[in-house]
PDB file of C-alpha atoms in Angstrom:
ATOM      1  CA  LEU A   1     103.134 121.768 109.271  1.00  0.00           C
ATOM      2  CA  LEU A   2      99.347 121.898 109.957  1.00  0.00           C
ATOM      3  CA  PHE A   3     100.091 125.449 111.655  1.00  0.00           C
ATOM      4  CA  LEU A   4     101.375 126.553 108.770  1.00  0.00           C
ATOM      5  CA  ILE A   5      98.374 125.487 107.179  1.00  0.00           C
ATOM      6  CA  ASP A   6      96.174 127.367 109.578  1.00  0.00           C
ATOM      7  CA  ALA A   7      98.228 130.362 109.146  1.00  0.00           C
ATOM      8  CA  MET A   8      97.947 130.225 105.117  1.00  0.00           C
ATOM      9  CA  SER A   9      94.428 129.665 105.771  1.00  0.00           C
ATOM     10  CA  LYS A  10      94.071 133.114 107.569  1.00  0.00           C
ATOM     11  CA  LEU A  11      95.916 134.955 105.192  1.00  0.00           C
ATOM     12  CA  ALA A  12      94.308 134.038 102.309  1.00  0.00           C
ATOM     13  CA  ALA A  13      90.852 134.846 103.903  1.00  0.00           C
ATOM     14  CA  GLY A  14      92.325 138.172 103.557  1.00  0.00           C
ATOM     15  CA  ALA A  15      94.450 139.034 106.416  1.00  0.00           C
ATOM     16  CA  ASP A  16      97.790 139.808 103.856  1.00  0.00           C
ATOM     17  CA  SER A  17      96.422 141.042 100.450  1.00  0.00           C
ATOM     18  CA  ARG A  18      99.509 139.063  98.771  1.00  0.00           C
ATOM     19  CA  PHE A  19      97.419 136.012  99.541  1.00  0.00           C
ATOM     20  CA  ALA A  20      93.970 137.132  99.631  1.00  0.00           C
ATOM     21  CA  GLY A  21      92.072 134.721  97.258  1.00  0.00           C
ATOM     22  CA  ARG A  22      95.048 133.088  95.816  1.00  0.00           C
ATOM     23  CA  VAL A  23      95.857 130.210  98.262  1.00  0.00           C
ATOM     24  CA  ASP A  24      93.492 127.246  98.560  1.00  0.00           C
ATOM     25  CA  ALA A  25      94.396 126.183 102.023  1.00  0.00           C
ATOM     26  CA  SER A  26      91.758 123.134 101.722  1.00  0.00           C
ATOM     27  CA  ASN A  27      93.384 121.568  99.244  1.00  0.00           C
ATOM     28  CA  CYS A  28      97.146 120.567 100.203  1.00  0.00           C
ATOM     29  CA  ALA A  29     100.120 118.928 100.332  1.00  0.00           C
ATOM     30  CA  LEU A  30     102.713 118.020 102.678  1.00  0.00           C
ATOM     31  CA  THR A  31     106.476 117.961 102.135  1.00  0.00           C
ATOM     32  CA  GLY A  32     109.380 117.364 103.695  1.00  0.00           C
ATOM     33  CA  MET A  33     113.296 116.114 103.553  1.00  0.00           C
ATOM     34  CA  SER A  34     115.182 114.109 106.003  1.00  0.00           C
ATOM     35  CA  PHE A  35     113.648 114.869 109.201  1.00  0.00           C
ATOM     36  CA  GLY A  36     111.154 117.425 107.460  1.00  0.00           C
ATOM     37  CA  GLY A  37     109.984 114.133 105.650  1.00  0.00           C
ATOM     38  CA  TRP A  38     109.298 112.437 109.062  1.00  0.00           C
ATOM     39  CA  SER A  39     107.501 115.524 110.318  1.00  0.00           C
ATOM     40  CA  ALA A  40     105.288 115.438 107.236  1.00  0.00           C
ATOM     41  CA  ALA A  41     104.370 111.817 107.526  1.00  0.00           C
ATOM     42  CA  ALA A  42     103.761 112.414 111.194  1.00  0.00           C
ATOM     43  CA  ALA A  43     101.419 115.141 110.220  1.00  0.00           C
ATOM     44  CA  LEU A  44      99.330 112.882 108.342  1.00  0.00           C
ATOM     45  CA  GLU A  45      98.260 111.335 111.094  1.00  0.00           C
ATOM     46  CA  GLN A  46      95.874 114.211 112.078  1.00  0.00           C
ATOM     47  CA  ASP A  47      94.363 113.256 109.106  1.00  0.00           C
ATOM     48  CA  ASP A  48      93.925 116.972 108.096  1.00  0.00           C
ATOM     49  CA  PRO A  49      91.054 116.943 105.704  1.00  0.00           C
ATOM     50  CA  ARG A  50      92.934 119.597 104.014  1.00  0.00           C
ATOM     51  CA  VAL A  51      96.001 117.569 103.138  1.00  0.00           C
ATOM     52  CA  ARG A  52      95.382 115.546  99.878  1.00  0.00           C
ATOM     53  CA  ALA A  53      98.766 114.067  99.422  1.00  0.00           C
ATOM     54  CA  ALA A  54     102.208 113.784 100.840  1.00  0.00           C
ATOM     55  CA  VAL A  55     105.881 113.686  99.136  1.00  0.00           C
ATOM     56  CA  ILE A  56     108.361 112.368 101.880  1.00  0.00           C
ATOM     57  CA  LYS A  57     112.003 112.747 100.397  1.00  0.00           C
ATOM     58  CA  CYS A  58     114.522 110.034 102.424  1.00  0.00           C
ATOM     59  CA  PRO A  59     112.456 110.709 105.452  1.00  0.00           C
ATOM     60  CA  SER A  60     114.112 110.011 108.647  1.00  0.00           C
ATOM     61  CA  LEU A  61     111.428 107.078 109.601  1.00  0.00           C
ATOM     62  CA  LYS A  62     113.748 106.027 112.235  1.00  0.00           C
ATOM     63  CA  SER A  63     112.975 108.799 114.491  1.00  0.00           C
ATOM     64  CA  ALA A  64     110.620 108.538 117.238  1.00  0.00           C
ATOM     65  CA  GLY A  65     112.201 104.455 117.578  1.00  0.00           C
ATOM     66  CA  GLY A  66     111.375 104.133 114.371  1.00  0.00           C
ATOM     67  CA  ARG A  67     107.620 103.213 115.252  1.00  0.00           C
ATOM     68  CA  LEU A  68     105.901 105.511 112.510  1.00  0.00           C
ATOM     69  CA  THR A  69     105.932 103.140 109.771  1.00  0.00           C
ATOM     70  CA  ASP A  70     104.397 100.273 111.443  1.00  0.00           C
ATOM     71  CA  GLU A  71     101.971 102.083 114.097  1.00  0.00           C
ATOM     72  CA  ARG A  72     100.520 105.176 112.033  1.00  0.00           C
ATOM     73  CA  THR A  73      96.706 104.946 111.287  1.00  0.00           C
ATOM     74  CA  ASN A  74      96.608 106.992 107.954  1.00  0.00           C
ATOM     75  CA  ARG A  75      97.603 104.394 105.620  1.00  0.00           C
ATOM     76  CA  LYS A  76      95.005 106.141 103.061  1.00  0.00           C
ATOM     77  CA  THR A  77      96.292 109.828 102.263  1.00  0.00           C
ATOM     78  CA  PRO A  78      98.053 109.260  98.850  1.00  0.00           C
ATOM     79  CA  VAL A  79     101.960 109.293  99.133  1.00  0.00           C
ATOM     80  CA  MET A  80     105.182 109.455  97.118  1.00  0.00           C
ATOM     81  CA  VAL A  81     108.240 108.183  99.237  1.00  0.00           C
ATOM     82  CA  MET A  82     111.467 109.372  97.401  1.00  0.00           C
ATOM     83  CA  LEU A  83     114.938 108.130  98.560  1.00  0.00           C
ATOM     84  CA  GLY A  84     118.387 107.622  97.487  1.00  0.00           C
ATOM     85  CA  VAL A  85     119.831 103.811  97.540  1.00  0.00           C
ATOM     86  CA  GLU A  86     123.021 104.894  98.737  1.00  0.00           C
ATOM     87  CA  ASP A  87     121.463 107.409 101.356  1.00  0.00           C
ATOM     88  CA  THR A  88     124.511 107.277 104.230  1.00  0.00           C
ATOM     89  CA  VAL A  89     122.742 109.473 106.538  1.00  0.00           C
ATOM     90  CA  ILE A  90     119.101 107.361 106.862  1.00  0.00           C
ATOM     91  CA  GLY A  91     121.343 104.089 105.941  1.00  0.00           C
ATOM     92  CA  GLU A  92     119.780 100.473 105.033  1.00  0.00           C
ATOM     93  CA  GLU A  93     117.415 100.542 108.136  1.00  0.00           C
ATOM     94  CA  GLY A  94     115.821 104.142 107.341  1.00  0.00           C
ATOM     95  CA  ASN A  95     115.686 103.293 103.146  1.00  0.00           C
ATOM     96  CA  SER A  96     113.977  99.717 104.540  1.00  0.00           C
ATOM     97  CA  LEU A  97     111.581 101.536 106.624  1.00  0.00           C
ATOM     98  CA  CYS A  98     110.823 104.283 103.716  1.00  0.00           C
ATOM     99  CA  ARG A  99     110.478 100.861 101.361  1.00  0.00           C
ATOM    100  CA  ARG A 100     107.871  99.478 103.942  1.00  0.00           C
ATOM    101  CA  PHE A 101     105.966 102.920 104.703  1.00  0.00           C
ATOM    102  CA  ALA A 102     105.389 102.582 100.713  1.00  0.00           C
ATOM    103  CA  SER A 103     104.728  98.914 100.382  1.00  0.00           C
ATOM    104  CA  THR A 104     102.260  98.740 103.368  1.00  0.00           C
ATOM    105  CA  HIS A 105     100.139 101.933 102.354  1.00  0.00           C
ATOM    106  CA  GLU A 106      96.521 101.277 101.552  1.00  0.00           C
ATOM    107  CA  GLY A 107      95.684 104.289  99.501  1.00  0.00           C
ATOM    108  CA  PRO A 108      97.494 105.384  96.297  1.00  0.00           C
ATOM    109  CA  SER A 109     101.411 105.192  96.839  1.00  0.00           C
ATOM    110  CA  TYR A 110     104.328 105.441  94.641  1.00  0.00           C
ATOM    111  CA  LEU A 111     108.263 104.620  95.851  1.00  0.00           C
ATOM    112  CA  LEU A 112     110.802 106.203  93.845  1.00  0.00           C
ATOM    113  CA  GLU A 113     114.585 105.166  94.478  1.00  0.00           C
ATOM    114  CA  ILE A 114     117.388 106.717  92.554  1.00  0.00           C
ATOM    115  CA  LYS A 115     120.235 104.413  92.459  1.00  0.00           C
ATOM    116  CA  GLU A 116     123.313 106.300  92.201  1.00  0.00           C
ATOM    117  CA  GLY A 117     121.794 109.086  94.595  1.00  0.00           C
ATOM    118  CA  GLY A 118     121.685 109.898  98.559  1.00  0.00           C
ATOM    119  CA  HIS A 119     120.633 111.882 101.103  1.00  0.00           C
ATOM    120  CA  CYS A 120     121.881 115.277  99.806  1.00  0.00           C
ATOM    121  CA  SER A 121     120.080 114.481  96.232  1.00  0.00           C
ATOM    122  CA  PHE A 122     117.023 116.033  97.332  1.00  0.00           C
ATOM    123  CA  THR A 123     118.807 119.386  98.496  1.00  0.00           C
ATOM    124  CA  SER A 124     120.334 121.924  96.059  1.00  0.00           C
ATOM    125  CA  CYS A 125     124.182 121.905  97.726  1.00  0.00           C
ATOM    126  CA  GLU A 126     125.561 120.937  94.518  1.00  0.00           C
ATOM    127  CA  LEU A 127     125.131 125.053  93.885  1.00  0.00           C
ATOM    128  CA  TYR A 128     127.648 125.415  96.481  1.00  0.00           C
ATOM    129  CA  ASN A 129     130.054 122.860  96.411  1.00  0.00           C
ATOM    130  CA  PRO A 130     129.617 120.103  93.558  1.00  0.00           C
ATOM    131  CA  ALA A 131     131.521 117.785  95.389  1.00  0.00           C
ATOM    132  CA  TYR A 132     129.278 117.724  98.723  1.00  0.00           C
ATOM    133  CA  GLY A 133     129.221 113.707  98.341  1.00  0.00           C
ATOM    134  CA  ASN A 134     126.257 111.731  99.597  1.00  0.00           C
ATOM    135  CA  GLY A 135     124.332 111.982  96.254  1.00  0.00           C
ATOM    136  CA  ILE A 136     126.080 114.836  94.404  1.00  0.00           C
ATOM    137  CA  GLY A 137     129.619 113.967  93.374  1.00  0.00           C
ATOM    138  CA  GLU A 138     132.000 111.376  94.532  1.00  0.00           C
ATOM    139  CA  SER A 139     130.437 109.824  97.236  1.00  0.00           C
ATOM    140  CA  LYS A 140     130.828 107.152  99.971  1.00  0.00           C
ATOM    141  CA  SER A 141     128.450 103.790  99.007  1.00  0.00           C
ATOM    142  CA  LEU A 142     125.852 102.469 101.256  1.00  0.00           C
ATOM    143  CA  THR A 143     125.350  99.139  99.486  1.00  0.00           C
ATOM    144  CA  LYS A 144     129.303  98.572  99.022  1.00  0.00           C
ATOM    145  CA  PRO A 145     130.826  99.567 102.083  1.00  0.00           C
ATOM    146  CA  GLY A 146     134.768 100.949 101.924  1.00  0.00           C
ATOM    147  CA  THR A 147     134.235 102.400  98.363  1.00  0.00           C
ATOM    148  CA  THR A 148     133.192 105.715  96.646  1.00  0.00           C
ATOM    149  CA  TYR A 149     130.169 106.138  93.569  1.00  0.00           C
ATOM    150  CA  THR A 150     129.513 109.048  91.054  1.00  0.00           C
ATOM    151  CA  ALA A 151     126.381 110.260  91.923  1.00  0.00           C
ATOM    152  CA  LEU A 152     123.835 110.799  89.294  1.00  0.00           C
ATOM    153  CA  PRO A 153     124.226 114.051  88.164  1.00  0.00           C
ATOM    154  CA  ALA A 154     122.846 116.754  90.268  1.00  0.00           C
ATOM    155  CA  ASP A 155     120.917 118.210  87.218  1.00  0.00           C
ATOM    156  CA  GLN A 156     119.253 114.635  86.421  1.00  0.00           C
ATOM    157  CA  GLN A 157     118.308 114.078  89.718  1.00  0.00           C
ATOM    158  CA  HIS A 158     116.603 116.917  90.136  1.00  0.00           C
ATOM    159  CA  ALA A 159     114.646 115.958  86.829  1.00  0.00           C
ATOM    160  CA  ILE A 160     113.646 112.705  88.388  1.00  0.00           C
ATOM    161  CA  ILE A 161     112.446 113.979  91.746  1.00  0.00           C
ATOM    162  CA  ASN A 162     110.195 117.256  90.039  1.00  0.00           C
ATOM    163  CA  SER A 163     108.926 115.300  86.974  1.00  0.00           C
ATOM    164  CA  TYR A 164     107.403 112.570  88.934  1.00  0.00           C
ATOM    165  CA  ALA A 165     106.680 115.083  92.185  1.00  0.00           C
ATOM    166  CA  LEU A 166     105.131 117.394  90.139  1.00  0.00           C
ATOM    167  CA  ALA A 167     102.946 114.288  88.334  1.00  0.00           C
ATOM    168  CA  PHE A 168     101.900 113.076  91.728  1.00  0.00           C
ATOM    169  CA  LEU A 169     100.964 116.624  92.904  1.00  0.00           C
ATOM    170  CA  ASP A 170      98.864 117.201  89.793  1.00  0.00           C
ATOM    171  CA  LYS A 171      97.037 114.085  89.597  1.00  0.00           C
ATOM    172  CA  HIS A 172      96.183 114.307  93.340  1.00  0.00           C
ATOM    173  CA  LEU A 173      95.671 118.158  94.086  1.00  0.00           C
ATOM    174  CA  ARG A 174      94.030 118.952  90.394  1.00  0.00           C
ATOM    175  CA  GLY A 175      92.311 116.029  89.492  1.00  0.00           C
ATOM    176  CA  GLY A 176      94.999 115.435  86.769  1.00  0.00           C
ATOM    177  CA  ASP A 177      94.868 112.018  84.621  1.00  0.00           C
ATOM    178  CA  GLY A 178      98.255 110.707  86.075  1.00  0.00           C
ATOM    179  CA  SER A 179      99.331 108.738  83.091  1.00  0.00           C
ATOM    180  CA  TYR A 180     102.949 110.052  83.882  1.00  0.00           C
ATOM    181  CA  LEU A 181     103.207 108.047  86.933  1.00  0.00           C
ATOM    182  CA  GLU A 182     102.213 104.844  85.667  1.00  0.00           C
ATOM    183  CA  GLN A 183     105.485 104.195  84.586  1.00  0.00           C
ATOM    184  CA  ASN A 184     109.588 104.348  84.694  1.00  0.00           C
ATOM    185  CA  HIS A 185     110.698 107.253  82.542  1.00  0.00           C
ATOM    186  CA  PHE A 186     114.319 106.430  83.688  1.00  0.00           C
ATOM    187  CA  GLU A 187     114.810 103.641  82.918  1.00  0.00           C
ATOM    188  CA  SER A 188     118.280 102.132  84.795  1.00  0.00           C
ATOM    189  CA  ASP A 189     118.500 105.189  86.946  1.00  0.00           C
ATOM    190  CA  ILE A 190     115.760 104.746  89.500  1.00  0.00           C
ATOM    191  CA  VAL A 191     113.528 101.824  90.823  1.00  0.00           C
ATOM    192  CA  TYR A 192     110.242 102.914  90.648  1.00  0.00           C
ATOM    193  CA  LYS A 193     107.081 100.941  92.233  1.00  0.00           C
ATOM    194  CA  PRO A 194     103.973 102.793  91.622  1.00  0.00           C
ATOM    195  CA  SER A 195     100.318 101.682  93.587  1.00  0.00           C
ATOM    196  CA  PRO A 196      97.754 103.649  92.450  1.00  0.00           C
ATOM    197  CA  LYS A 197      94.880 101.669  93.844  1.00  0.00           C
TER     198      LYS A 197
END
């Protein structure tokens, strides 16, 4: 991920007229979903001063033996951790690691859990299959094994994800006031734990 910031820095510095003067590579956020979420969390360990925040969505923190949550050294860069409570891909162990990642962070952290969401809640898979499962349409339940649940409609899940992620990035990249991040705007659809520190 940091290689991409390096490459964009070169393009913004004039290597490509499409990006010249249009990209501030000194003020970036990392984001990723699933293994990409783990990759973003792992890249935080480089403590690159250009990276001002990270949004990690259902990160596979079990990767590499699940050590990153407890062994990480960068606990200061602002993070937003998002997960689907019913995520059968990373499972309960993965969700627990996500919760611990947020709760043991020393800098600003925000934990957002979509109650009727799964791994695919953070994708656009519903565009080609509205019954995809694992957070899109009828899905197998993680919290009640052997049963199914109906996921929150994808457009509502995306509204939750986008509104909080944008407010988080506005605060930590643009200096916004962060007032949106202070409370749960979606009542019973999410569990939300802000820790702005």
